[in-house]
Every structure is written in C-alpha cells, then in structure tokens.
C-alpha positions as protocol buffer text, in pm:
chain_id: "A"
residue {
  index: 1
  type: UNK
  ca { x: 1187 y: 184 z: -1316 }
}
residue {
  index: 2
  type: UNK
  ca { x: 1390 y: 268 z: -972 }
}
residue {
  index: 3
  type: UNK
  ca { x: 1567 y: 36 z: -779 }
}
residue {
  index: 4
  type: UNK
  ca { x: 1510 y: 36 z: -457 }
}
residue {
  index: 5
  type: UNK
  ca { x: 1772 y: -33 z: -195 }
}
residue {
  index: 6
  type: UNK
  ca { x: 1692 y: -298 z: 37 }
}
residue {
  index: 7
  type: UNK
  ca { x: 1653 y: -155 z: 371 }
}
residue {
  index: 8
  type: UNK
  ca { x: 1661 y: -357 z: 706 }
}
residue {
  index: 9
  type: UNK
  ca { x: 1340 y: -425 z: 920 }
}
residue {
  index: 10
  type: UNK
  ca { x: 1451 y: -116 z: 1204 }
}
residue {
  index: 11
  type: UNK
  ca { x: 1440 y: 128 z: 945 }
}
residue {
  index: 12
  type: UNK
  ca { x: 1109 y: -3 z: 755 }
}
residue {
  index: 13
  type: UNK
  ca { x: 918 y: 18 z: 1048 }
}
residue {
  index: 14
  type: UNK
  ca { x: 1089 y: 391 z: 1150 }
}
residue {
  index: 15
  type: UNK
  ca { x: 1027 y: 499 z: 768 }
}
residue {
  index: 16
  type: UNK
  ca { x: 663 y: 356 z: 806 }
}
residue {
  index: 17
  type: UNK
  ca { x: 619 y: 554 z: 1170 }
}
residue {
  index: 18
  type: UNK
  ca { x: 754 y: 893 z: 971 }
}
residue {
  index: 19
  type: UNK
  ca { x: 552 y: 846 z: 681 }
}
residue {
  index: 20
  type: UNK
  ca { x: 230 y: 722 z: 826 }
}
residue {
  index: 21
  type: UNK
  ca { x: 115 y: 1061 z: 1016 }
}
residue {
  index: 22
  type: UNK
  ca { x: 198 y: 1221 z: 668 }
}
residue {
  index: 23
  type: UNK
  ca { x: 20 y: 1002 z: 414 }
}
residue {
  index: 24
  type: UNK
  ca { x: -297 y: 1041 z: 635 }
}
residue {
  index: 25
  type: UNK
  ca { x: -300 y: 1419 z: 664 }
}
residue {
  index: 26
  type: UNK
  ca { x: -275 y: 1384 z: 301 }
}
residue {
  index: 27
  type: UNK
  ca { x: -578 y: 1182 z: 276 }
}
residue {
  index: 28
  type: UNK
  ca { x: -760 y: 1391 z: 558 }
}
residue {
  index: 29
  type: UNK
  ca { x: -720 y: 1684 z: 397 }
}
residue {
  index: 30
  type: UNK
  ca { x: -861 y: 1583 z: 51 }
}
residue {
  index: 31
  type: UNK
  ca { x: -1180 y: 1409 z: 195 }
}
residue {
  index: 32
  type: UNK
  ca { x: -1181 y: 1246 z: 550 }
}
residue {
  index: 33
  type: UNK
  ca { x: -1374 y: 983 z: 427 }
}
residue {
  index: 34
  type: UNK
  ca { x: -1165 y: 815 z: 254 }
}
residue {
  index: 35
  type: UNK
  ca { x: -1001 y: 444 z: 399 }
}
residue {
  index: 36
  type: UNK
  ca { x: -667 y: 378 z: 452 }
}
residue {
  index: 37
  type: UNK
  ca { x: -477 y: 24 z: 488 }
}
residue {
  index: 38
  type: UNK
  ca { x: -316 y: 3 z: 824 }
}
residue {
  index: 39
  type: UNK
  ca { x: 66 y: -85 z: 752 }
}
residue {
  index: 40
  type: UNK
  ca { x: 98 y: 11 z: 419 }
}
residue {
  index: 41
  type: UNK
  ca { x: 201 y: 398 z: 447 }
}
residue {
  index: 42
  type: UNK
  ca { x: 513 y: 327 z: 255 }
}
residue {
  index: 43
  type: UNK
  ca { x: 291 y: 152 z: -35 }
}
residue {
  index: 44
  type: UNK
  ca { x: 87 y: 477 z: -86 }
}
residue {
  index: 45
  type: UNK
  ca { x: 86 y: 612 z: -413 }
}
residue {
  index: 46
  type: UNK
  ca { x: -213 y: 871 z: -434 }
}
residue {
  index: 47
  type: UNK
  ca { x: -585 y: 889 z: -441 }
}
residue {
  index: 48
  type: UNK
  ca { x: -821 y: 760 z: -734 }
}
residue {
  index: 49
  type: UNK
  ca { x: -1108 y: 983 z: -820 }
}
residue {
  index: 50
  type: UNK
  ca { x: -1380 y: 827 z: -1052 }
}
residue {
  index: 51
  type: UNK
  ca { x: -1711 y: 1040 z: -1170 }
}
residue {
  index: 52
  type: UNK
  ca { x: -2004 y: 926 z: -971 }
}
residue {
  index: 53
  type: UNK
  ca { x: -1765 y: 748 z: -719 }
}
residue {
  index: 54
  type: UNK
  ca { x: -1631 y: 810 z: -365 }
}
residue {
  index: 55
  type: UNK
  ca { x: -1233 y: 913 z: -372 }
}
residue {
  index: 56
  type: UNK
  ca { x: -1064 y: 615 z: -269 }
}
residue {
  index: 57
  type: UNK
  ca { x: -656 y: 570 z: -166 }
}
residue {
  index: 58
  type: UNK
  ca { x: -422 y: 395 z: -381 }
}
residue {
  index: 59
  type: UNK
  ca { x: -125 y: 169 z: -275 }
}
residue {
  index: 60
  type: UNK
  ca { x: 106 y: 20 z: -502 }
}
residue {
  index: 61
  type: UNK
  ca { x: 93 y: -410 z: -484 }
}
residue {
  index: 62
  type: UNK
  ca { x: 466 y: -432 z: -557 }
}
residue {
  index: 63
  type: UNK
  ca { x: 538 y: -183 z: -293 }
}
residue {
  index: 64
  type: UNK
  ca { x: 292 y: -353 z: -27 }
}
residue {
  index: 65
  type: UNK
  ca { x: 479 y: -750 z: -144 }
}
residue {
  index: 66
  type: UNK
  ca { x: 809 y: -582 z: -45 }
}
residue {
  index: 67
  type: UNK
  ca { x: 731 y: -395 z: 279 }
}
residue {
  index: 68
  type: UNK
  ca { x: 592 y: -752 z: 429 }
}
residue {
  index: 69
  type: UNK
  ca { x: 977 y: -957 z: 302 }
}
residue {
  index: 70
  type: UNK
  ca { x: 1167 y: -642 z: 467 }
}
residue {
  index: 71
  type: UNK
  ca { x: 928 y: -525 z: 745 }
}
residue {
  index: 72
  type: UNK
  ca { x: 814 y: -855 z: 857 }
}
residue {
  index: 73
  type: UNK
  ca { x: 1022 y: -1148 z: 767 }
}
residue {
  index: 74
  type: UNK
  ca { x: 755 y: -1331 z: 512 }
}
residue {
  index: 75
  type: UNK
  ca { x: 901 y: -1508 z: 210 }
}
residue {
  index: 76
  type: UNK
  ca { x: 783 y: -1370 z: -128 }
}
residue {
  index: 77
  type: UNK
  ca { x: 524 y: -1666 z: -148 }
}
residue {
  index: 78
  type: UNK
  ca { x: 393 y: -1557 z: 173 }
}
residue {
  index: 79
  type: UNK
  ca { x: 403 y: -1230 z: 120 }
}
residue {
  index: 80
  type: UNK
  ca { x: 200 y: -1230 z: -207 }
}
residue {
  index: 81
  type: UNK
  ca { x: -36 y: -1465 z: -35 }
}
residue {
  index: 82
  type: UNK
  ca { x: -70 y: -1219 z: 216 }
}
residue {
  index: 83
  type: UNK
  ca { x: -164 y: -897 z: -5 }
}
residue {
  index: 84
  type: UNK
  ca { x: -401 y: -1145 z: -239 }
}
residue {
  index: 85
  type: UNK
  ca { x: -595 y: -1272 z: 16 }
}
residue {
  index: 86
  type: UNK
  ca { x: -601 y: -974 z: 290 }
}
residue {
  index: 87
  type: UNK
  ca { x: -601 y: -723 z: 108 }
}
residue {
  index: 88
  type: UNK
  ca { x: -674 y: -747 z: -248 }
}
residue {
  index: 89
  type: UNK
  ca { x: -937 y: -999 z: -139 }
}
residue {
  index: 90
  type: UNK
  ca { x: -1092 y: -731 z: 93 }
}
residue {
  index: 91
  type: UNK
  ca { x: -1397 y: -536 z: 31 }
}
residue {
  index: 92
  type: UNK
  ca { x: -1526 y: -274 z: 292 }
}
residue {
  index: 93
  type: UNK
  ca { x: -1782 y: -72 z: 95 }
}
residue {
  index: 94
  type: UNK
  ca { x: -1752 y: 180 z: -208 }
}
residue {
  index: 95
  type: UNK
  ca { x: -1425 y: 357 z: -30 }
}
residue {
  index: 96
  type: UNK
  ca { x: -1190 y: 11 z: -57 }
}
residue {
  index: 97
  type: UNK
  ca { x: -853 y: 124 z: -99 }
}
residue {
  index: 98
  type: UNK
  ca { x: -754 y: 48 z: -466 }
}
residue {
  index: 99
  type: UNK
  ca { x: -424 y: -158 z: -531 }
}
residue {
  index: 100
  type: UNK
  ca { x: -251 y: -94 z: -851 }
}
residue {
  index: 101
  type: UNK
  ca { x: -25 y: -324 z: -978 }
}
residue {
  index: 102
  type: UNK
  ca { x: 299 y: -227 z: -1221 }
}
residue {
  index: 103
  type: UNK
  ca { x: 232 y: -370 z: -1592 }
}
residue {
  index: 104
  type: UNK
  ca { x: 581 y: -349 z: -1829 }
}
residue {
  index: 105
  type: UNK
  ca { x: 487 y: -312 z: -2233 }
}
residue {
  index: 106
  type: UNK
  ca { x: 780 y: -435 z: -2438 }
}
C-alpha cells in the first residue's frame, strides 16, 4: 500500500480543480450517462461494469475520508460520518456511484 503525503488544503482543492475536468472526460467518453460525486475527483478510481447493469463510477472510501480532513478541515469522526451518511447512504437510481472500500488479508 502507498503512502500518501499529506498535502495542505491550497493544493487539495488546486489538485481537485486539475483533476476534475479530467476524471469526467474520462467518464464522458465511456458512457455519458454515467453519475459522478461532486468533490470527489481525487477519490476516483475507475468505472464498474456489471452484465445486465448500467456502468457506474467508482471512488475509493479511504480516498474520499481523507480529501474531507485535508480539503475541508473535518476531523476523522466527521469525516467518516460525512461519506456514511452522504454518500454511502445515497441512492439516485441504478447509476449510484459505487464506493469501494480497501480490505487487508493477513
């Protein structure tokens, strides 16, 4: 697993500007339809496709936890709160994004 360097809120937010354009010409390109979560470029990992099921984006939970401490100021507690209830919480049809969360096997 890679460390990542913490990085301070400026450069979060310029990272997540950069990136955001990017990840959603991505998306675009491989089916319009698909729905992103605003916020969360930097948490983008790829898109799921299931038989018989819409594509849907994919953001890494881990990712999403630490982009609201850095970006925004929230304690972990809040933070986690924040991606339970708001996002993992959310349903918007058959095209929800999909958050993935890390799972170590000893």
């Amino acid at each position: 697993m890679t460390k990542r360097k913490k990085s301070g809120k400026k450069e979060v937010q310029d990272q997540e500007a950069m990136f955001s354009s990017r990840v959603t010409a991505a998306i675009q390109s491989h089916d319009p339809e698909i729905l992103q979560m605003d916020g969360f470029s930097l948490a983008f990992i790829g898109i799921e496709e299931t038989c018989g099921q819409p594509a849907r984006a994919v953001y890494s939970y881990e990712r999403m936890v630490e982009l609201l401490v850095e970006r925004d100021g929230l304690t972990y507690e809040d933070a986690v709160e924040y991606v339970e209830y708001n996002c993992v919480g959310a349903y918007v049809g058959p095209r929800t994004p999909a958050i993935v969360r890390n799972v170590l096997i000893n």
